[in-house]
PDB file of C-alpha atoms in Angstrom:
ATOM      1  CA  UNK A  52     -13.216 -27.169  -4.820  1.00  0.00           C
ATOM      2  CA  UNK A  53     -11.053 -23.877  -4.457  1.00  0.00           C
ATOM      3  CA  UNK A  54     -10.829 -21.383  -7.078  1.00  0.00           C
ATOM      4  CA  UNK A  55      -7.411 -19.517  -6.761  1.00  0.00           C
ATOM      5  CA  UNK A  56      -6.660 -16.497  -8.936  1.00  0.00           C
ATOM      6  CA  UNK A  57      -3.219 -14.630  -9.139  1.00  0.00           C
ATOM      7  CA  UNK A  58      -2.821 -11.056  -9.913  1.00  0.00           C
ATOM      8  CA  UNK A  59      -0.368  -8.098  -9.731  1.00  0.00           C
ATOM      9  CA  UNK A  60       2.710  -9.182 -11.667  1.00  0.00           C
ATOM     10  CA  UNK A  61       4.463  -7.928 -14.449  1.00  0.00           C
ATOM     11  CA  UNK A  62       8.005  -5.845 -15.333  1.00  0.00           C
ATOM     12  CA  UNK A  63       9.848  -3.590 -12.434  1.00  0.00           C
ATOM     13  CA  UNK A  64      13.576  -3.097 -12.139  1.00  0.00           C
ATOM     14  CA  UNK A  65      15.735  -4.326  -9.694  1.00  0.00           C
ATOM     15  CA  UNK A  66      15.721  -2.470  -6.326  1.00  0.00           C
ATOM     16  CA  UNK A  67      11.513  -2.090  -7.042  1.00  0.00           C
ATOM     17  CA  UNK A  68       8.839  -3.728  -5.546  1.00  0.00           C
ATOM     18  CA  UNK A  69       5.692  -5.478  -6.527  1.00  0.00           C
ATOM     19  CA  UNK A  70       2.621  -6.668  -5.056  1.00  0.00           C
ATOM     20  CA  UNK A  71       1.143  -9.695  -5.390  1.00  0.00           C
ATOM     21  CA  UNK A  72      -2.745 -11.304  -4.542  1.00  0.00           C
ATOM     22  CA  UNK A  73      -4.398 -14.290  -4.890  1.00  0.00           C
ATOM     23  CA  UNK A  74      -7.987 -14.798  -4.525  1.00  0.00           C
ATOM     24  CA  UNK A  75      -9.910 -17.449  -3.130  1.00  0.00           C
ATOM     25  CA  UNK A  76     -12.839 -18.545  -4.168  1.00  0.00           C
ATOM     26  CA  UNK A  77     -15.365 -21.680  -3.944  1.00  0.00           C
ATOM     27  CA  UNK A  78     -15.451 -24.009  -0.995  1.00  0.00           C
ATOM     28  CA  UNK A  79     -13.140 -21.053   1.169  1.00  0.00           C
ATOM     29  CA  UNK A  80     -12.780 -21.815   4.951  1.00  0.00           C
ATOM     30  CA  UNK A  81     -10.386 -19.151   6.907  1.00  0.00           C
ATOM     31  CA  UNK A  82      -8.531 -22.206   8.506  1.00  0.00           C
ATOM     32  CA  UNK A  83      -6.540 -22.507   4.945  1.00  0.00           C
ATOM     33  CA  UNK A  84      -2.818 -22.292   5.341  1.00  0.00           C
ATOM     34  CA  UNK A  85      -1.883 -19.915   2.178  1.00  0.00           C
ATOM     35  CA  UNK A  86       1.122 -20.083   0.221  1.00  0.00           C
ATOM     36  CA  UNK A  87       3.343 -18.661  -2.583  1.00  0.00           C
ATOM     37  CA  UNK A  88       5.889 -20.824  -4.412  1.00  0.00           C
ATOM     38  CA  UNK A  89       7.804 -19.751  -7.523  1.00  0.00           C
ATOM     39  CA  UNK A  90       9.409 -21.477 -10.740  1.00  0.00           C
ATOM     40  CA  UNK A  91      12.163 -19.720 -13.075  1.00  0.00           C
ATOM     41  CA  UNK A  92      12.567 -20.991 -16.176  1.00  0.00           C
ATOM     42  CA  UNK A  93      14.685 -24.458 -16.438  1.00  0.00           C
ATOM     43  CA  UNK A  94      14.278 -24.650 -12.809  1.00  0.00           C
ATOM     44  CA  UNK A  95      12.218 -26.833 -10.363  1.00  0.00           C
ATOM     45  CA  UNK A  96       9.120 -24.997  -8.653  1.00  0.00           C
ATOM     46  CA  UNK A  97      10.404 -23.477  -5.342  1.00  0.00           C
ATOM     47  CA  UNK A  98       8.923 -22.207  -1.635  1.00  0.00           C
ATOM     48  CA  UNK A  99       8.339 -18.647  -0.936  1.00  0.00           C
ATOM     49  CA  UNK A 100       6.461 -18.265   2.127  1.00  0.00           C
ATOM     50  CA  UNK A 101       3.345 -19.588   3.716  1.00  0.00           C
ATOM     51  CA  UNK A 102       0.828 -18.113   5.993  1.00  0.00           C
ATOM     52  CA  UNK A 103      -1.309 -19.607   8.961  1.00  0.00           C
ATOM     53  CA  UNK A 104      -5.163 -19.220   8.944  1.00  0.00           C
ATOM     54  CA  UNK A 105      -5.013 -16.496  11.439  1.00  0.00           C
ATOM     55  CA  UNK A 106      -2.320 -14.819  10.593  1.00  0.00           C
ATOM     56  CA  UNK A 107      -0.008 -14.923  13.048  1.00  0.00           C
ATOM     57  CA  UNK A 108       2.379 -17.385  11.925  1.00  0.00           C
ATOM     58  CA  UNK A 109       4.402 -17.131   8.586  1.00  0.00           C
ATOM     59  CA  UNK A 110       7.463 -19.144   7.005  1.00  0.00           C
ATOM     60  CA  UNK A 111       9.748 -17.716   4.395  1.00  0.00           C
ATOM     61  CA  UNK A 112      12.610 -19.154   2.470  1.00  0.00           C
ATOM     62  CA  UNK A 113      15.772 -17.943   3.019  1.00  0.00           C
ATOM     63  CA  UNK A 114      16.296 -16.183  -0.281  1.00  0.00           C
ATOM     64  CA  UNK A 115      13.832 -13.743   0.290  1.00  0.00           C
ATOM     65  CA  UNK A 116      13.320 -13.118   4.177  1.00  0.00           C
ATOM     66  CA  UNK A 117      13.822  -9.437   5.192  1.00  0.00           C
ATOM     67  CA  UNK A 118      12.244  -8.850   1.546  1.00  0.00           C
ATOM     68  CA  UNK A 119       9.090 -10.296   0.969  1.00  0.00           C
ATOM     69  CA  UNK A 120       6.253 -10.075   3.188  1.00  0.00           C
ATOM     70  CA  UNK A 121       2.893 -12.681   2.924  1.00  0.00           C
ATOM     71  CA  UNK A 122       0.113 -11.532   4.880  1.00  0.00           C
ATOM     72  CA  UNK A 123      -3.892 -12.580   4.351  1.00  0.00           C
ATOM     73  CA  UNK A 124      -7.533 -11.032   4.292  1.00  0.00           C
ATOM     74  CA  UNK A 125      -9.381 -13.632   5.707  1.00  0.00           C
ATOM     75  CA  UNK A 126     -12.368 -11.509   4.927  1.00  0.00           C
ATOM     76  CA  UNK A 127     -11.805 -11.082   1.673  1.00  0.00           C
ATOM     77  CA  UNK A 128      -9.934 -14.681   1.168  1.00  0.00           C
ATOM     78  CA  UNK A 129      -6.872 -13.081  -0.167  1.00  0.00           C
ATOM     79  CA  UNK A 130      -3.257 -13.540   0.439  1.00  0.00           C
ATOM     80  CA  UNK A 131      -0.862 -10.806  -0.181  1.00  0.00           C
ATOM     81  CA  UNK A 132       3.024 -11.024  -1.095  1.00  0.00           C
ATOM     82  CA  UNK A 133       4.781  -7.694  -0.708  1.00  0.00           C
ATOM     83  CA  UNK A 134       8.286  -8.048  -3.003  1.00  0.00           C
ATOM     84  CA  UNK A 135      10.716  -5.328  -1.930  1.00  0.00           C
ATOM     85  CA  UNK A 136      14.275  -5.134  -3.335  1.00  0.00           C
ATOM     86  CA  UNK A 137      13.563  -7.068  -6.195  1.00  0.00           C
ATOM     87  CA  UNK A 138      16.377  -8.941  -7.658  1.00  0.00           C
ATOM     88  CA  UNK A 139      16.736 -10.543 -11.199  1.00  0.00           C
ATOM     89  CA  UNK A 140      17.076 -13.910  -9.470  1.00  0.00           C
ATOM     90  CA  UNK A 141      13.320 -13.216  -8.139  1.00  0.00           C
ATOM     91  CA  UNK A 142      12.277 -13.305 -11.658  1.00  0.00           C
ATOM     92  CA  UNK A 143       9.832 -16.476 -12.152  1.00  0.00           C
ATOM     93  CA  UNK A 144       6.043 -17.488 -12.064  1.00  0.00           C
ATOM     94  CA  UNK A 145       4.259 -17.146  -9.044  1.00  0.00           C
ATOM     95  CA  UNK A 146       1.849 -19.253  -8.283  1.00  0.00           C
ATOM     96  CA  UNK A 147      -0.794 -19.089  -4.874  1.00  0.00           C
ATOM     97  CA  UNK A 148      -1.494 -22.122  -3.305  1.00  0.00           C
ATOM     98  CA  UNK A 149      -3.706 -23.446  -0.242  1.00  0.00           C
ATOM     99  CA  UNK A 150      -4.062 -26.071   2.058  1.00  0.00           C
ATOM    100  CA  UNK A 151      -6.887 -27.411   3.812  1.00  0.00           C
ATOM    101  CA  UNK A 152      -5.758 -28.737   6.752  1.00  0.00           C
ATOM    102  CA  UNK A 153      -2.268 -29.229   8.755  1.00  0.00           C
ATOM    103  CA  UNK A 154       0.511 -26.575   9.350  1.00  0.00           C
ATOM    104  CA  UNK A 155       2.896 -24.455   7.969  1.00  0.00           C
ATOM    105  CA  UNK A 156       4.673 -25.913   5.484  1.00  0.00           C
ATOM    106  CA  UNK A 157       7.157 -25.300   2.954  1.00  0.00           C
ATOM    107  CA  UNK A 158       6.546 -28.883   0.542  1.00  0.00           C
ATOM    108  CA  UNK A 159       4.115 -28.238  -2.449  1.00  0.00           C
ATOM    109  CA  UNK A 160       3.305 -31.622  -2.540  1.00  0.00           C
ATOM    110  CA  UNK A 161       1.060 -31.180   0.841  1.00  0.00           C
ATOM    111  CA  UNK A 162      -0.914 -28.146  -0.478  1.00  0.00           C
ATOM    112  CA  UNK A 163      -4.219 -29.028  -2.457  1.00  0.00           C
ATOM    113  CA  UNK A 164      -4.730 -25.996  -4.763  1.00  0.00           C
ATOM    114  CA  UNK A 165      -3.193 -23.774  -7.076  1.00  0.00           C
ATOM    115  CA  UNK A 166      -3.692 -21.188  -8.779  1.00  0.00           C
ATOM    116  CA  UNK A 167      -2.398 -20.146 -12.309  1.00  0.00           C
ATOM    117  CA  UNK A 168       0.062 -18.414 -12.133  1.00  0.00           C
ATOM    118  CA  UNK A 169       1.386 -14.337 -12.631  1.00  0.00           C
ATOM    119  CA  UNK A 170       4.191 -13.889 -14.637  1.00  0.00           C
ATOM    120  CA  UNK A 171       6.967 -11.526 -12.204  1.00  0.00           C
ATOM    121  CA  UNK A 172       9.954 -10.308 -14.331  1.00  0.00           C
ATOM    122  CA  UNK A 173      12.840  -8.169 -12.367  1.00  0.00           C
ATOM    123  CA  UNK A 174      15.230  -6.347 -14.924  1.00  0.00           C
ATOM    124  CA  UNK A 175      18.964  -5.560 -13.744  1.00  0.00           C
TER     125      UNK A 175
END
């Protein structure tokens, strides 16, 4: 089992930035691919961006490349997702999720954990 806990969210305008992190905890292995999807209310839960074990290979979706960033501490089994030029439309839960095995991927139904969730709320 995998243990996944959210932080960092909360209230900023739009135009600010938030950071996001998700810790891993429990049966951890670097390999992990680590991921961040979204859902806004009345709407189905979405793809962010996804990171490789080692780093060096990330995915984004199209609404919020050039403005998020997901990177990972693989020694302290934490991903990271730097939200810059927040936009209303970014407001939603966040949620962290990992995979054990595979690549890069952007469909939730292939990841095996999640976390909770951290509440991200962008104000025009």
């Amino acid at each position: 089992q995998v243990q996944l806990v959210e932080s960092g969210g909360g209230l900023v305008q739009a135009g600010g930035s938030l950071r996001l992190s998700c810790a891993a905890s429990g049966r951890t292995r670097s390999y992990y691919v680590m991921a961040w999807f979204r859902q806004a209310p009345g709407k189905e839960r979405e793809f962010v961006a996804a990171i490789s074990w080692s780093g060096g290979s990330t995915y984004y979706a199209d609404s919020v490349k050039g403005r998020f960033t997901i990177s990972r501490d693989n020694a302290k089994n934490t991903v990271y997702l730097q939200m810059n030029s927040l936009k209303p439309e970014d407001t939603a839960v966040y949620y962290c999720a990992v995979r054990g095995w595979g690549g890069i991927t952007d469909s939730e139904n292939r990841y095996d954990y999640w976390g909770q969730g951290t509440q991200v709320t962008v104000s025009s």
